């Protein structure tokens, strides 16, 4: 139990799902994520020392981070995200003070729901708050992204940290990753619900595969730039891409095609959401999954089984993997009246096929960073 009276502030940042727009954020595309009620909570108070004393509600570990030596904690098993986040905040010229902090994370680790972004973003916001500094959530997201790249070695885009920092209850964020312009779109699925299910594939190291995909898109871009004046893959319409597809081949062609077509699906999906055409939104989710499976190759047996079982249920309008892939979660749009039957069916059939059960999460769409004075 946390003794709230001991701390000065409670700061939270959210996990996220992405409705559509997968593996396009680092190609300048638009994404459509939403922050979740699952979040990381940081309880913090200044301690007048030169150290961040860190503990967790879910781990026995205790770590003390020297503010002048943050770099040296890069390889910590637990505490490296917090050290990286503190270092980025400090290196950006902000005030950092010693503090006691306890972290309480309800975003399941390794679920593809961005527990790491929630940890980084909430840690930076907590450090800013306890130092008496005002923070800009977008800057916090950018610094958190830097921590992820530098300390965790994932050459990620901005989607997760942005959604974690800037999410809005009951809304999805249409985020242009090239300009960082955003629009909040009410997440209104009418008589349907959004269901998040973890395939529970045992966690494996996916960092290298993620970085490899990113490198392939960079290779595609530079091959196209030899002939075309484009700044990123997302600058191409589907028709323009077809006219220059002959400049690419093999896997690189597949990867680039996924990016361009996924960007097109994001535009169609936001229109569908705005006009209440949830059936069409569902079809776009299915098409997105197929492309991530066949062209981008980031799904795997477990996610494919989960998505296709979901898609085969009569109450389901569409289903796809969400996040980086290779494991983690699917999202499905399901008629609310058929929800229980849907969950029971998917769980039973998945366990039959894969030999262990998936986990459905009870989460709603929540806010990004919140700060409460205790
Ligand atoms: C991970 C990354 C994001 C994004 C997604 C795929 O979650 O952190 O930046 O690239 O994968 O859409």
Coordinates of C-alpha atoms and ligand atoms in Angstrom, one line a residue:
X1 CA 0.0 0.0 0.0
X2 CA 1.2 3.5 -0.8
X3 CA 1.1 6.1 1.9
X4 CA -0.1 9.0 -0.2
X5 CA 0.5 11.4 2.7
X6 CA 4.2 10.8 2.4
X7 CA 4.3 12.2 -1.2
X8 CA 3.6 15.6 -2.6
X9 CA 2.3 14.7 -6.0
X10 CA 0.7 11.9 -7.9
X11 CA 1.5 12.0 -11.6
X12 CA 0.1 9.6 -14.2
X13 CA 0.7 8.9 -17.9
X14 CA -1.2 6.5 -20.1
X15 CA -0.6 3.3 -22.0
X16 CA -2.1 3.4 -25.5
X17 CA -3.8 1.5 -28.3
X18 CA -3.4 2.5 -31.9
X19 CA -6.7 2.2 -33.8
X20 CA -4.9 2.3 -37.2
X21 CA -1.8 3.7 -38.8
X22 CA 0.8 1.0 -37.8
X23 CA 4.5 1.4 -38.5
X24 CA 4.0 4.7 -40.3
X25 CA 4.9 7.1 -37.5
X26 CA 8.7 7.0 -38.3
X27 CA 7.8 7.4 -42.0
X28 CA 6.1 10.8 -41.5
X29 CA 2.6 9.3 -41.6
X30 CA -0.6 10.0 -39.6
X31 CA -1.5 7.7 -36.8
X32 CA -4.7 7.3 -34.8
X33 CA -3.9 6.2 -31.3
X34 CA -5.9 6.6 -28.0
X35 CA -4.6 6.8 -24.5
X36 CA -5.9 4.1 -22.1
X37 CA -7.1 4.1 -18.5
X38 CA -4.2 1.7 -17.9
X39 CA -1.4 3.9 -16.8
X40 CA 1.9 4.4 -14.9
X41 CA 1.5 6.3 -11.7
X42 CA 4.4 8.1 -10.0
X43 CA 4.2 9.3 -6.4
X44 CA 6.9 11.8 -5.8
X45 CA 8.3 14.1 -3.2
X46 CA 11.5 16.2 -3.1
X47 CA 14.1 14.8 -0.7
X48 CA 16.7 17.6 -0.6
X49 CA 19.5 15.2 -1.8
X50 CA 21.3 14.7 -5.1
X51 CA 19.6 11.4 -5.7
X52 CA 16.4 9.9 -7.1
X53 CA 15.4 7.1 -4.7
X54 CA 13.2 4.8 -6.8
X55 CA 10.9 1.9 -5.8
X56 CA 8.0 0.1 -7.3
X57 CA 4.8 -1.3 -6.0
X58 CA 5.2 -4.5 -8.1
X59 CA 9.0 -5.2 -7.6
X60 CA 11.1 -5.7 -4.5
X61 CA 13.9 -3.6 -6.1
X62 CA 15.1 -0.3 -4.8
X63 CA 17.4 1.9 -6.8
X64 CA 19.2 5.1 -6.0
X65 CA 20.1 7.3 -9.0
X66 CA 22.8 9.9 -8.7
X67 CA 21.7 13.0 -10.6
X68 CA 25.3 13.7 -11.7
X69 CA 25.8 10.2 -13.1
X70 CA 22.6 9.3 -14.8
X71 CA 24.4 7.9 -17.9
X72 CA 25.8 5.0 -15.8
X73 CA 22.4 3.5 -15.3
X74 CA 21.8 2.7 -18.9
X75 CA 22.1 -1.1 -18.4
X76 CA 20.0 -1.4 -15.2
X77 CA 17.3 -4.0 -15.5
X78 CA 14.9 -1.8 -13.6
X79 CA 15.4 1.9 -13.3
X80 CA 17.0 2.4 -16.7
X81 CA 13.9 4.0 -18.2
X82 CA 13.7 6.4 -15.2
X83 CA 17.4 7.3 -15.4
X84 CA 17.1 7.9 -19.2
X85 CA 14.1 10.0 -18.7
X86 CA 15.7 12.1 -16.0
X87 CA 18.8 12.5 -18.1
X88 CA 16.9 13.7 -21.1
X89 CA 15.0 16.2 -19.0
X90 CA 18.2 17.5 -17.5
X91 CA 20.1 17.6 -20.8
X92 CA 17.3 19.7 -22.3
X93 CA 18.3 22.4 -19.8
X94 CA 15.6 21.8 -17.2
X95 CA 15.9 21.7 -13.4
X96 CA 16.2 18.3 -11.8
X97 CA 16.0 17.8 -8.0
X98 CA 16.5 14.8 -5.8
X99 CA 13.4 13.0 -4.8
X100 CA 11.8 9.9 -3.6
X101 CA 9.5 8.2 -6.1
X102 CA 7.4 5.1 -6.2
X103 CA 6.1 3.8 -9.4
X104 CA 2.9 1.8 -9.9
X105 CA 2.2 0.5 -13.4
X106 CA -1.1 -1.0 -14.5
X107 CA 0.0 -1.2 -18.2
X108 CA 0.9 -4.9 -18.6
X109 CA 4.6 -5.2 -19.6
X110 CA 5.4 -6.6 -23.0
X111 CA 1.8 -6.2 -24.1
X112 CA 2.4 -3.8 -26.9
X113 CA 0.3 -1.2 -25.0
X114 CA 3.4 1.0 -24.4
X115 CA 4.2 0.5 -20.7
X116 CA 7.6 2.0 -21.5
X117 CA 6.2 5.2 -22.9
X118 CA 3.9 5.5 -19.9
X119 CA 6.9 5.1 -17.5
X120 CA 9.1 7.6 -19.4
X121 CA 6.4 10.2 -19.8
X122 CA 5.1 10.0 -16.2
X123 CA 8.6 10.1 -14.8
X124 CA 9.6 13.2 -16.7
X125 CA 6.3 14.9 -15.8
X126 CA 6.8 14.0 -12.1
X127 CA 10.4 15.2 -12.1
X128 CA 9.3 18.5 -13.7
X129 CA 6.5 18.9 -11.2
X130 CA 8.6 18.2 -8.1
X131 CA 11.2 20.7 -9.3
X132 CA 8.5 23.3 -9.6
X133 CA 8.8 23.6 -13.4
X134 CA 5.8 23.9 -15.8
X135 CA 6.0 21.4 -18.6
X136 CA 4.8 21.2 -22.1
X137 CA 3.3 17.7 -22.8
X138 CA 4.6 17.7 -26.3
X139 CA 8.2 18.4 -25.2
X140 CA 7.8 15.7 -22.5
X141 CA 6.8 13.2 -25.3
X142 CA 9.8 14.1 -27.4
X143 CA 12.2 13.8 -24.5
X144 CA 10.6 10.5 -23.5
X145 CA 11.1 9.2 -27.1
X146 CA 14.7 10.2 -26.8
X147 CA 15.0 8.2 -23.6
X148 CA 13.5 5.1 -25.3
X149 CA 15.9 5.4 -28.2
X150 CA 19.0 6.1 -26.2
X151 CA 18.4 3.9 -23.1
X152 CA 16.3 1.1 -24.5
X153 CA 17.8 1.1 -28.0
X154 CA 14.5 1.1 -29.8
X155 CA 14.6 3.5 -32.7
X156 CA 10.9 4.3 -32.2
X157 CA 8.7 6.9 -33.7
X158 CA 6.7 9.5 -31.6
X159 CA 3.3 7.8 -31.5
X160 CA 3.5 6.1 -28.1
X161 CA 5.0 8.9 -26.1
X162 CA 2.7 11.4 -27.7
X163 CA -0.4 9.4 -27.0
X164 CA 0.8 8.7 -23.5
X165 CA 1.4 12.5 -22.8
X166 CA -1.4 14.1 -24.8
X167 CA -4.3 11.6 -24.8
X168 CA -7.8 12.8 -24.1
X169 CA -10.6 10.9 -22.4
X170 CA -13.0 9.3 -24.9
X171 CA -11.1 10.6 -27.9
X172 CA -8.6 9.2 -30.4
X173 CA -5.7 11.5 -31.6
X174 CA -5.2 12.0 -35.3
X175 CA -1.5 12.8 -35.1
X176 CA 0.5 13.9 -38.1
X177 CA 3.9 12.6 -37.2
X178 CA 5.6 14.8 -39.8
X179 CA 4.3 18.1 -38.3
X180 CA 3.1 17.0 -34.9
X181 CA -0.2 18.6 -35.6
X182 CA -3.0 16.9 -33.9
X183 CA -6.8 16.7 -33.9
X184 CA -8.9 15.0 -31.3
X185 CA -11.6 12.8 -32.8
X186 CA -14.4 11.5 -30.5
X187 CA -14.0 7.7 -30.2
X188 CA -17.6 6.9 -30.8
X189 CA -18.3 3.4 -31.9
X190 CA -22.1 3.5 -31.6
X191 CA -23.4 0.2 -30.5
X192 CA -19.9 -1.4 -30.6
X193 CA -17.1 -1.7 -28.1
X194 CA -13.4 -1.7 -28.5
X195 CA -11.9 -4.9 -27.2
X196 CA -8.2 -5.3 -26.4
X197 CA -6.8 -8.9 -26.2
X198 CA -3.2 -9.9 -25.4
X199 CA -2.0 -13.0 -27.3
X200 CA 0.3 -13.7 -24.4
X201 CA 3.1 -14.8 -26.7
X202 CA 6.1 -15.2 -24.4
X203 CA 8.1 -12.0 -24.5
X204 CA 11.1 -12.1 -26.9
X205 CA 13.6 -9.6 -28.0
X206 CA 11.9 -7.6 -30.8
X207 CA 14.1 -4.5 -30.7
X208 CA 16.3 -5.7 -33.5
X209 CA 13.4 -6.6 -35.7
X210 CA 11.8 -3.3 -35.1
X211 CA 15.0 -1.4 -36.0
X212 CA 15.4 -3.6 -39.1
X213 CA 11.9 -2.6 -40.4
X214 CA 12.7 1.0 -39.8
X215 CA 16.0 0.7 -41.7
X216 CA 14.2 -1.0 -44.6
X217 CA 11.8 2.0 -44.9
X218 CA 14.7 4.4 -44.8
X219 CA 16.4 2.4 -47.6
X220 CA 13.2 2.5 -49.6
X221 CA 13.0 6.3 -49.1
X222 CA 16.5 6.9 -50.3
X223 CA 16.0 4.7 -53.4
X224 CA 12.9 6.7 -54.3
X225 CA 14.5 10.1 -53.5
X226 CA 17.0 9.4 -56.3
X227 CA 14.2 10.1 -58.7
X228 CA 11.5 11.9 -56.7
X229 CA 11.4 15.0 -54.5
X230 CA 9.8 13.5 -51.4
X231 CA 10.7 14.1 -47.7
X232 CA 9.2 10.9 -46.4
X233 CA 7.3 7.8 -47.6
X234 CA 4.0 9.2 -46.3
X235 CA 4.3 12.0 -48.9
X236 CA 3.3 9.6 -51.6
X237 CA -0.3 8.8 -52.5
X238 CA -1.2 5.3 -53.5
X239 CA -1.3 6.3 -57.2
X240 CA 2.0 8.1 -57.0
X241 CA 3.6 5.1 -55.3
X242 CA 2.4 2.7 -58.1
X243 CA 4.0 5.0 -60.6
X244 CA 7.4 4.7 -58.9
X245 CA 7.2 1.2 -57.4
X246 CA 9.5 -0.2 -60.1
X247 CA 12.4 1.6 -58.4
X248 CA 12.1 -0.8 -55.5
X249 CA 12.0 -4.6 -55.3
X250 CA 11.7 -7.6 -52.9
X251 CA 11.0 -7.0 -49.2
X252 CA 11.8 -3.3 -49.5
X253 CA 9.0 -2.9 -52.0
X254 CA 6.6 -4.7 -49.7
X255 CA 7.5 -2.6 -46.7
X256 CA 7.1 0.7 -48.6
X257 CA 3.8 -0.5 -50.1
X258 CA 2.5 -1.2 -46.6
X259 CA 3.4 2.3 -45.4
X260 CA 1.8 4.1 -48.3
X261 CA -1.4 2.0 -48.2
X262 CA -1.6 2.2 -44.4
X263 CA -1.4 6.0 -44.6
X264 CA -4.3 5.9 -47.0
X265 CA -6.3 3.7 -44.6
X266 CA -5.8 6.2 -41.8
X267 CA -7.4 8.9 -43.9
X268 CA -10.3 6.6 -44.7
X269 CA -10.6 5.4 -41.1
X270 CA -10.8 8.9 -39.6
X271 CA -13.6 9.8 -42.1
X272 CA -15.4 6.5 -41.3
X273 CA -15.2 7.3 -37.6
X274 CA -16.4 10.8 -38.0
X275 CA -19.4 9.7 -40.2
X276 CA -20.2 6.8 -37.9
X277 CA -19.5 4.2 -40.6
X278 CA -18.2 1.6 -38.1
X279 CA -18.6 -1.3 -40.5
X280 CA -16.2 0.3 -42.9
X281 CA -13.8 1.2 -40.1
X282 CA -13.8 -2.5 -39.2
X283 CA -13.0 -3.5 -42.8
X284 CA -10.0 -1.1 -42.7
X285 CA -8.8 -2.7 -39.5
X286 CA -8.9 -6.1 -41.2
X287 CA -7.0 -4.8 -44.2
X288 CA -4.4 -3.2 -41.9
X289 CA -3.8 -6.5 -40.2
X290 CA -3.4 -8.4 -43.5
X291 CA -0.9 -5.8 -44.7
X292 CA 1.1 -6.0 -41.4
X293 CA 1.1 -9.8 -41.8
X294 CA 1.9 -10.1 -45.5
X295 CA 3.8 -7.0 -46.5
X296 CA 5.4 -5.8 -43.3
X297 CA 5.8 -9.2 -41.6
X298 CA 5.4 -8.1 -38.0
X299 CA 2.6 -10.3 -36.8
X300 CA 3.4 -14.0 -36.2
X301 CA 1.3 -17.1 -35.6
X302 CA -0.2 -16.0 -32.3
X303 CA -1.4 -12.5 -33.5
X304 CA -2.6 -13.9 -36.8
X305 CA -4.6 -16.6 -35.0
X306 CA -6.1 -14.1 -32.6
X307 CA -7.1 -11.6 -35.3
X308 CA -8.6 -14.2 -37.6
X309 CA -10.6 -15.9 -34.8
X310 CA -11.9 -12.5 -33.9
X311 CA -12.7 -11.6 -37.5
X312 CA -14.7 -14.9 -37.9
X313 CA -17.1 -14.1 -35.0
X314 CA -20.4 -12.7 -36.2
X315 CA -20.4 -9.8 -33.6
X316 CA -17.0 -8.6 -34.8
X317 CA -16.7 -5.8 -37.4
X318 CA -12.9 -5.8 -37.6
X319 CA -9.8 -6.8 -35.8
X320 CA -6.0 -6.2 -36.1
X321 CA -2.8 -6.2 -34.2
X322 CA -1.9 -2.9 -32.4
X323 CA 1.5 -1.5 -31.7
X324 CA 4.9 -2.7 -32.8
X325 CA 3.8 -6.4 -33.3
X326 CA 5.6 -9.7 -33.0
X327 CA 3.4 -10.3 -30.0
X328 CA 1.2 -8.2 -27.8
X329 CA -2.4 -7.2 -28.4
X330 CA -5.1 -7.1 -31.0
X331 CA -7.9 -4.6 -31.0
X332 CA -11.4 -5.6 -32.2
X333 CA -14.5 -3.7 -32.8
X334 CA -17.4 -5.8 -31.5
X335 CA -21.2 -5.3 -31.2
X336 CA -21.7 -4.7 -27.5
X337 CA -24.6 -7.1 -27.3
X338 CA -22.3 -9.9 -28.5
X339 CA -19.3 -9.0 -26.4
X340 CA -19.4 -11.8 -23.9
X341 CA -20.0 -14.5 -26.5
X342 CA -17.1 -13.0 -28.6
X343 CA -14.7 -13.1 -25.7
X344 CA -15.6 -16.6 -24.7
X345 CA -15.3 -17.8 -28.3
X346 CA -12.0 -16.2 -29.0
X347 CA -10.5 -17.3 -25.7
X348 CA -11.6 -20.9 -26.2
X349 CA -10.6 -21.3 -29.8
X350 CA -7.2 -19.5 -29.3
X351 CA -6.3 -21.8 -26.4
X352 CA -7.2 -24.8 -28.6
X353 CA -5.0 -23.6 -31.4
X354 CA -2.0 -22.1 -29.4
X355 CA -2.1 -24.1 -26.2
X356 CA -2.4 -21.2 -23.8
X357 CA -5.1 -18.6 -23.2
X358 CA -5.2 -15.0 -24.3
X359 CA -6.1 -12.1 -21.9
X360 CA -8.8 -9.6 -22.5
X361 CA -8.3 -6.2 -20.8
X362 CA -10.9 -4.1 -19.3
X363 CA -9.7 -0.6 -20.3
X364 CA -11.4 2.6 -21.4
X365 CA -10.0 5.6 -23.3
X366 CA -8.4 7.9 -20.8
X367 CA -6.4 11.1 -20.5
X368 CA -2.6 11.6 -21.1
X369 CA -0.6 13.1 -18.3
X370 CA -2.5 14.0 -15.1
X371 CA -1.0 15.7 -12.0
X372 CA -2.6 15.7 -8.6
X373 CA -1.3 17.6 -5.6
X374 CA -1.5 15.3 -2.6
Ligands
LIG1 C1 6.1 0.9 -31.5 C2 6.8 2.2 -31.6 C3 6.0 3.3 -32.3 C4 5.4 2.8 -33.6 C5 4.7 1.4 -33.4 C6 4.2 0.8 -34.7 O1 5.0 1.0 -30.6 O2 7.2 2.6 -30.3 O3 6.7 4.4 -32.5 O4 6.3 2.7 -34.6 O5 5.6 0.5 -32.8 O6 3.2 1.6 -35.3

